Amino acid sequence: ELGAYPFYMLKEIDEQPVVLRRLLSNYTDADGQVNMPEELLAAMQQADRLYFVAAGTSYHASLVAAPLFEQLAGVPVTVAFASEFGYHMPLLSKKPLFVFLTQSGETADIRQVLVKVKALGLPSLTITNVPTSTLAREADFALSLHAGPEIAVASTKAYTAQVATCALLAQALGIYLNNDAAKQFDVAHKLTMIATAQQQLVDEKDQIHEFAQKMFKTTRNAFYIGRGSDYYLSLEAALKLKEISYIQAEGFAAGELKHGTIALIEENTPVVAIVSDPVTAAHTRANATEVQARGAAVMRIATESLAQPGDELVVPDTDPLLTPLVTIVPCQLLAYYASLDRGYDVDRPRNLAKSVTVE
Ligand code: M6R
């Protein structure tokens, strides 16, 4: 199954453009219209708020998904950790609908929330890579991620499949609700372009390996910074790095640095700055310059239209709502090579299981 690959993680990173195209062929028709189950859209139409409840990487995908539903379908979204939500449930809206993003469909923290939600008689949707899983069977609705088995403990292709599936669903819901923003958002075309961008990035492995060597060879800690979707991406990039390379890594809202965390910056502290949002690019750049002046080793990952001379890595442009589908690829590769170069078992990091079936 591994073929020529040394680890499943690398194979699964490489599979992402294929997964994206597979999702498109499963959820769109020939003229680019998104097809989602009518009963699901009807149930979502009734909802006055969506509650995304998830863990780990799936929680990070939920953070990226939320603005898609808010902007394309006009429905407010709350995102919560499953391990917190069940025991500290916020005051719910009048007509909530629960969305459980989960690669395995077996995460115990989510299951306890689903049990409570069902007891309250509230509607639920599981979006999972395992259609036969407990959470898929027990929720009112289920959608498949079509990513194929994910073996490496560090989730990669499931993350991009989750974000892409949510983009497709948000657009379908927006159209169903007759929302102009959704009508103008050609999601099929955008995801097709993103698959091409991902392919370009997985083909640039050697360059990214060099960055990983430069940035992470001996460091004990690292930071990823960004704003908006770039911040959510930073959280996922940091989780990837820490879980397989054991480097203490933090994803940070770039503007929050100066409120405390900047005290941690020393000579050569690695800081990866993500610049893909035209509205906040200048601010994030200013934050990157601030940490550089204090000795940080900065790597800027910028989208083409926002790139400036000296940026270490330039990635293709896409819609600001969807840039994590592109910027995550170099970040996954940075984590992979950091782990590989330290001689670790990339696919089976210490203390972790692929699916977390205890609370
Ligand atoms: O199967 P799930 O998506 O529900 O799993 C959630 C987390 O346990 C999972 O994403 C975990 O954080 C991964 N190891 C991240 O790479």
mmCIF file of N, CA and C in Angstrom, residues 68-148:
data_model
loop_
_atom_site.group_PDB
_atom_site.id
_atom_site.type_symbol
_atom_site.label_atom_id
_atom_site.label_comp_id
_atom_site.label_asym_id
_atom_site.label_seq_id
_atom_site.Cartn_x
_atom_site.Cartn_y
_atom_site.Cartn_z
ATOM 1 N N LEU A 68 -17.378 30.201 6.096
ATOM 2 C CA LEU A 68 -17.989 29.800 4.822
ATOM 3 C C LEU A 68 -19.509 29.743 4.983
ATOM 4 N N PHE A 69 -19.972 29.125 6.068
ATOM 5 C CA PHE A 69 -21.423 29.037 6.290
ATOM 6 C C PHE A 69 -22.007 30.411 6.608
ATOM 7 N N GLU A 70 -21.264 31.205 7.346
ATOM 8 C CA GLU A 70 -21.790 32.533 7.700
ATOM 9 C C GLU A 70 -21.894 33.414 6.454
ATOM 10 N N GLN A 71 -20.862 33.369 5.608
ATOM 11 C CA GLN A 71 -20.862 34.292 4.462
ATOM 12 C C GLN A 71 -21.675 33.783 3.278
ATOM 13 N N LEU A 72 -21.662 32.482 3.044
ATOM 14 C CA LEU A 72 -22.376 31.974 1.859
ATOM 15 C C LEU A 72 -23.833 31.659 2.161
ATOM 16 N N ALA A 73 -24.111 31.230 3.390
ATOM 17 C CA ALA A 73 -25.484 30.836 3.712
ATOM 18 C C ALA A 73 -26.134 31.799 4.705
ATOM 19 N N GLY A 74 -25.360 32.718 5.246
ATOM 20 C CA GLY A 74 -25.934 33.709 6.160
ATOM 21 C C GLY A 74 -26.412 33.116 7.477
ATOM 22 N N VAL A 75 -25.878 31.974 7.865
ATOM 23 C CA VAL A 75 -26.294 31.356 9.125
ATOM 24 C C VAL A 75 -25.154 31.474 10.142
ATOM 25 N N PRO A 76 -25.454 31.951 11.362
ATOM 26 C CA PRO A 76 -24.386 32.069 12.361
ATOM 27 C C PRO A 76 -23.875 30.711 12.802
ATOM 28 N N VAL A 77 -22.597 30.676 13.175
ATOM 29 C CA VAL A 77 -21.954 29.399 13.539
ATOM 30 C C VAL A 77 -21.209 29.557 14.861
ATOM 31 N N THR A 78 -21.337 28.560 15.706
ATOM 32 C CA THR A 78 -20.506 28.455 16.909
ATOM 33 C C THR A 78 -19.611 27.233 16.717
ATOM 34 N N VAL A 79 -18.324 27.373 17.053
ATOM 35 C CA VAL A 79 -17.393 26.236 16.959
ATOM 36 C C VAL A 79 -16.923 25.906 18.374
ATOM 37 N N ALA A 80 -16.951 24.639 18.729
ATOM 38 C CA ALA A 80 -16.580 24.275 20.105
ATOM 39 C C ALA A 80 -15.773 22.980 20.139
ATOM 40 N N PHE A 81 -14.947 22.863 21.176
ATOM 41 C CA PHE A 81 -14.269 21.595 21.449
ATOM 42 C C PHE A 81 -15.300 20.612 21.993
ATOM 43 N N ALA A 82 -15.322 19.412 21.457
ATOM 44 C CA ALA A 82 -16.264 18.397 21.944
ATOM 45 C C ALA A 82 -16.035 18.113 23.426
ATOM 46 N N SER A 83 -14.770 18.090 23.838
ATOM 47 C CA SER A 83 -14.463 17.738 25.225
ATOM 48 C C SER A 83 -14.962 18.784 26.218
ATOM 49 N N GLU A 84 -15.192 19.995 25.753
ATOM 50 C CA GLU A 84 -15.711 21.066 26.604
ATOM 51 C C GLU A 84 -17.234 21.174 26.492
ATOM 52 N N PHE A 85 -17.698 21.051 25.259
ATOM 53 C CA PHE A 85 -19.085 21.415 24.957
ATOM 54 C C PHE A 85 -20.099 20.608 25.766
ATOM 55 N N GLY A 86 -19.897 19.299 25.842
ATOM 56 C CA GLY A 86 -20.888 18.435 26.485
ATOM 57 C C GLY A 86 -21.102 18.764 27.943
ATOM 58 N N TYR A 87 -20.050 19.236 28.586
ATOM 59 C CA TYR A 87 -20.129 19.473 30.032
ATOM 60 C C TYR A 87 -20.313 20.951 30.380
ATOM 61 N N HIS A 88 -20.037 21.819 29.436
ATOM 62 C CA HIS A 88 -20.224 23.257 29.682
ATOM 63 C C HIS A 88 -21.012 23.827 28.514
ATOM 64 N N MET A 89 -22.195 23.265 28.321
ATOM 65 C CA MET A 89 -22.975 23.646 27.148
ATOM 66 C C MET A 89 -23.439 25.102 27.257
ATOM 67 N N PRO A 90 -23.178 25.892 26.214
ATOM 68 C CA PRO A 90 -23.638 27.285 26.261
ATOM 69 C C PRO A 90 -25.168 27.325 26.108
ATOM 70 N N LEU A 91 -25.728 28.474 26.352
ATOM 71 C CA LEU A 91 -27.155 28.657 26.097
ATOM 72 C C LEU A 91 -27.377 28.471 24.602
ATOM 73 N N LEU A 92 -28.213 27.509 24.237
ATOM 74 C CA LEU A 92 -28.378 27.216 22.811
ATOM 75 C C LEU A 92 -29.382 28.180 22.166
ATOM 76 N N SER A 93 -29.232 28.342 20.846
ATOM 77 C CA SER A 93 -30.207 29.162 20.118
ATOM 78 C C SER A 93 -31.537 28.400 20.074
ATOM 79 N N LYS A 94 -32.557 29.035 19.512
ATOM 80 C CA LYS A 94 -33.893 28.393 19.521
ATOM 81 C C LYS A 94 -33.946 27.174 18.611
ATOM 82 N N LYS A 95 -33.247 27.264 17.465
ATOM 83 C CA LYS A 95 -33.305 26.155 16.512
ATOM 84 C C LYS A 95 -31.896 25.745 16.081
ATOM 85 N N PRO A 96 -31.173 25.104 16.950
ATOM 86 C CA PRO A 96 -29.799 24.725 16.612
ATOM 87 C C PRO A 96 -29.732 23.475 15.737
ATOM 88 N N LEU A 97 -28.662 23.371 14.958
ATOM 89 C CA LEU A 97 -28.357 22.114 14.267
ATOM 90 C C LEU A 97 -26.880 21.824 14.525
ATOM 91 N N PHE A 98 -26.589 20.591 14.886
ATOM 92 C CA PHE A 98 -25.223 20.223 15.271
ATOM 93 C C PHE A 98 -24.495 19.573 14.111
ATOM 94 N N VAL A 99 -23.253 20.002 13.914
ATOM 95 C CA VAL A 99 -22.416 19.414 12.869
ATOM 96 C C VAL A 99 -21.175 18.830 13.539
ATOM 97 N N PHE A 100 -20.965 17.535 13.347
ATOM 98 C CA PHE A 100 -19.801 16.864 13.920
ATOM 99 C C PHE A 100 -18.823 16.543 12.793
ATOM 100 N N LEU A 101 -17.718 17.265 12.771
ATOM 101 C CA LEU A 101 -16.655 16.938 11.808
ATOM 102 C C LEU A 101 -15.748 15.935 12.503
ATOM 103 N N THR A 102 -15.541 14.788 11.896
ATOM 104 C CA THR A 102 -14.706 13.772 12.523
ATOM 105 C C THR A 102 -14.184 12.791 11.479
ATOM 106 N N GLN A 103 -12.888 12.704 11.372
ATOM 107 C CA GLN A 103 -12.291 11.791 10.408
ATOM 108 C C GLN A 103 -12.753 10.370 10.692
ATOM 109 N N SER A 104 -12.549 9.932 11.938
ATOM 110 C CA SER A 104 -12.796 8.521 12.289
ATOM 111 C C SER A 104 -14.276 8.213 12.517
ATOM 112 N N GLY A 105 -15.019 9.205 12.974
ATOM 113 C CA GLY A 105 -16.411 8.944 13.353
ATOM 114 C C GLY A 105 -16.531 8.163 14.642
ATOM 115 N N GLU A 106 -15.449 8.069 15.394
ATOM 116 C CA GLU A 106 -15.456 7.265 16.623
ATOM 117 C C GLU A 106 -14.986 8.056 17.842
ATOM 118 N N THR A 107 -14.742 9.332 17.716
ATOM 119 C CA THR A 107 -14.175 10.103 18.823
ATOM 120 C C THR A 107 -15.148 10.185 20.006
ATOM 121 N N ALA A 108 -14.694 9.694 21.161
ATOM 122 C CA ALA A 108 -15.584 9.573 22.324
ATOM 123 C C ALA A 108 -16.102 10.933 22.797
ATOM 124 N N ASP A 109 -15.250 11.956 22.738
ATOM 125 C CA ASP A 109 -15.683 13.284 23.184
ATOM 126 C C ASP A 109 -16.881 13.772 22.355
ATOM 127 N N ILE A 110 -16.898 13.432 21.091
ATOM 128 C CA ILE A 110 -18.023 13.856 20.240
ATOM 129 C C ILE A 110 -19.255 13.002 20.530
ATOM 130 N N ARG A 111 -19.004 11.722 20.736
ATOM 131 C CA ARG A 111 -20.132 10.803 20.986
ATOM 132 C C ARG A 111 -20.939 11.260 22.207
ATOM 133 N N GLN A 112 -20.235 11.700 23.264
ATOM 134 C CA GLN A 112 -20.999 12.118 24.451
ATOM 135 C C GLN A 112 -21.836 13.362 24.160
ATOM 136 N N VAL A 113 -21.363 14.207 23.247
ATOM 137 C CA VAL A 113 -22.171 15.379 22.867
ATOM 138 C C VAL A 113 -23.380 14.920 22.054
ATOM 139 N N LEU A 114 -23.142 14.007 21.125
ATOM 140 C CA LEU A 114 -24.248 13.523 20.281
ATOM 141 C C LEU A 114 -25.351 12.889 21.143
ATOM 142 N N VAL A 115 -24.958 12.133 22.140
ATOM 143 C CA VAL A 115 -25.948 11.493 23.019
ATOM 144 C C VAL A 115 -26.815 12.569 23.682
ATOM 145 N N LYS A 116 -26.174 13.647 24.149
ATOM 146 C CA LYS A 116 -26.923 14.717 24.822
ATOM 147 C C LYS A 116 -27.830 15.464 23.833
ATOM 148 N N VAL A 117 -27.295 15.682 22.637
ATOM 149 C CA VAL A 117 -28.058 16.399 21.609
ATOM 150 C C VAL A 117 -29.301 15.602 21.221
ATOM 151 N N LYS A 118 -29.114 14.292 21.116
ATOM 152 C CA LYS A 118 -30.259 13.440 20.753
ATOM 153 C C LYS A 118 -31.300 13.428 21.873
ATOM 154 N N ALA A 119 -30.813 13.417 23.102
ATOM 155 C CA ALA A 119 -31.740 13.415 24.242
ATOM 156 C C ALA A 119 -32.573 14.699 24.258
ATOM 157 N N LEU A 120 -31.990 15.777 23.732
ATOM 158 C CA LEU A 120 -32.722 17.053 23.659
ATOM 159 C C LEU A 120 -33.612 17.113 22.412
ATOM 160 N N GLY A 121 -33.527 16.081 21.570
ATOM 161 C CA GLY A 121 -34.359 16.022 20.361
ATOM 162 C C GLY A 121 -33.897 16.983 19.274
ATOM 163 N N LEU A 122 -32.577 17.325 19.259
ATOM 164 C CA LEU A 122 -32.068 18.310 18.298
ATOM 165 C C LEU A 122 -31.407 17.624 17.098
ATOM 166 N N PRO A 123 -31.491 18.244 15.913
ATOM 167 C CA PRO A 123 -30.970 17.609 14.702
ATOM 168 C C PRO A 123 -29.437 17.626 14.613
ATOM 169 N N SER A 124 -28.883 16.609 13.936
ATOM 170 C CA SER A 124 -27.423 16.493 13.869
ATOM 171 C C SER A 124 -26.966 15.950 12.519
ATOM 172 N N LEU A 125 -25.757 16.376 12.159
ATOM 173 C CA LEU A 125 -25.108 15.929 10.920
ATOM 174 C C LEU A 125 -23.683 15.511 11.264
ATOM 175 N N THR A 126 -23.276 14.325 10.833
ATOM 176 C CA THR A 126 -21.877 13.920 10.970
ATOM 177 C C THR A 126 -21.221 13.976 9.601
ATOM 178 N N ILE A 127 -20.057 14.631 9.528
ATOM 179 C CA ILE A 127 -19.276 14.637 8.285
ATOM 180 C C ILE A 127 -18.008 13.845 8.592
ATOM 181 N N THR A 128 -17.872 12.685 7.989
ATOM 182 C CA THR A 128 -16.815 11.755 8.399
ATOM 183 C C THR A 128 -16.194 11.024 7.215
ATOM 184 N N ASN A 129 -15.006 10.508 7.480
ATOM 185 C CA ASN A 129 -14.320 9.722 6.448
ATOM 186 C C ASN A 129 -14.742 8.261 6.501
ATOM 187 N N VAL A 130 -15.469 7.877 7.554
ATOM 188 C CA VAL A 130 -15.843 6.463 7.724
ATOM 189 C C VAL A 130 -17.375 6.368 7.802
ATOM 190 N N PRO A 131 -18.013 6.131 6.669
ATOM 191 C CA PRO A 131 -19.480 6.171 6.624
ATOM 192 C C PRO A 131 -20.147 5.108 7.508
ATOM 193 N N THR A 132 -19.395 4.055 7.880
ATOM 194 C CA THR A 132 -19.979 3.006 8.724
ATOM 195 C C THR A 132 -19.722 3.271 10.207
ATOM 196 N N SER A 133 -19.131 4.419 10.536
ATOM 197 C CA SER A 133 -18.720 4.682 11.916
ATOM 198 C C SER A 133 -19.919 4.942 12.839
ATOM 199 N N THR A 134 -19.654 4.899 14.137
ATOM 200 C CA THR A 134 -20.698 5.124 15.143
ATOM 201 C C THR A 134 -21.382 6.481 14.943
ATOM 202 N N LEU A 135 -20.567 7.530 14.789
ATOM 203 C CA LEU A 135 -21.161 8.870 14.693
ATOM 204 C C LEU A 135 -21.947 9.059 13.390
ATOM 205 N N ALA A 136 -21.530 8.378 12.331
ATOM 206 C CA ALA A 136 -22.293 8.453 11.077
ATOM 207 C C ALA A 136 -23.638 7.753 11.243
ATOM 208 N N ARG A 137 -23.612 6.628 11.938
ATOM 209 C CA ARG A 137 -24.851 5.856 12.100
ATOM 210 C C ARG A 137 -25.832 6.549 13.046
ATOM 211 N N GLU A 138 -25.302 7.198 14.070
ATOM 212 C CA GLU A 138 -26.189 7.712 15.115
ATOM 213 C C GLU A 138 -26.731 9.123 14.857
ATOM 214 N N ALA A 139 -26.096 9.875 13.960
ATOM 215 C CA ALA A 139 -26.597 11.230 13.676
ATOM 216 C C ALA A 139 -27.775 11.141 12.704
ATOM 217 N N ASP A 140 -28.550 12.211 12.620
ATOM 218 C CA ASP A 140 -29.702 12.210 11.705
ATOM 219 C C ASP A 140 -29.245 12.173 10.251
ATOM 220 N N PHE A 141 -28.142 12.867 9.971
ATOM 221 C CA PHE A 141 -27.618 12.930 8.603
ATOM 222 C C PHE A 141 -26.126 12.628 8.626
ATOM 223 N N ALA A 142 -25.623 12.099 7.502
ATOM 224 C CA ALA A 142 -24.178 11.855 7.417
ATOM 225 C C ALA A 142 -23.694 12.184 6.007
ATOM 226 N N LEU A 143 -22.531 12.813 5.934
ATOM 227 C CA LEU A 143 -21.871 13.050 4.646
ATOM 228 C C LEU A 143 -20.490 12.413 4.703
ATOM 229 N N SER A 144 -20.051 11.901 3.561
ATOM 230 C CA SER A 144 -18.738 11.250 3.518
ATOM 231 C C SER A 144 -17.667 12.206 2.990
ATOM 232 N N LEU A 145 -16.456 12.038 3.518
ATOM 233 C CA LEU A 145 -15.324 12.873 3.085
ATOM 234 C C LEU A 145 -14.614 12.309 1.854
ATOM 235 N N HIS A 146 -14.886 11.046 1.535
ATOM 236 C CA HIS A 146 -14.305 10.414 0.334
ATOM 237 C C HIS A 146 -12.787 10.554 0.250
ATOM 238 N N ALA A 147 -12.115 10.589 1.404
ATOM 239 C CA ALA A 147 -10.654 10.783 1.376
ATOM 240 C C ALA A 147 -9.899 9.457 1.276
ATOM 241 N N GLY A 148 -10.588 8.339 1.421
ATOM 242 C CA GLY A 148 -9.892 7.045 1.471
ATOM 243 C C GLY A 148 -9.264 6.885 2.846
#
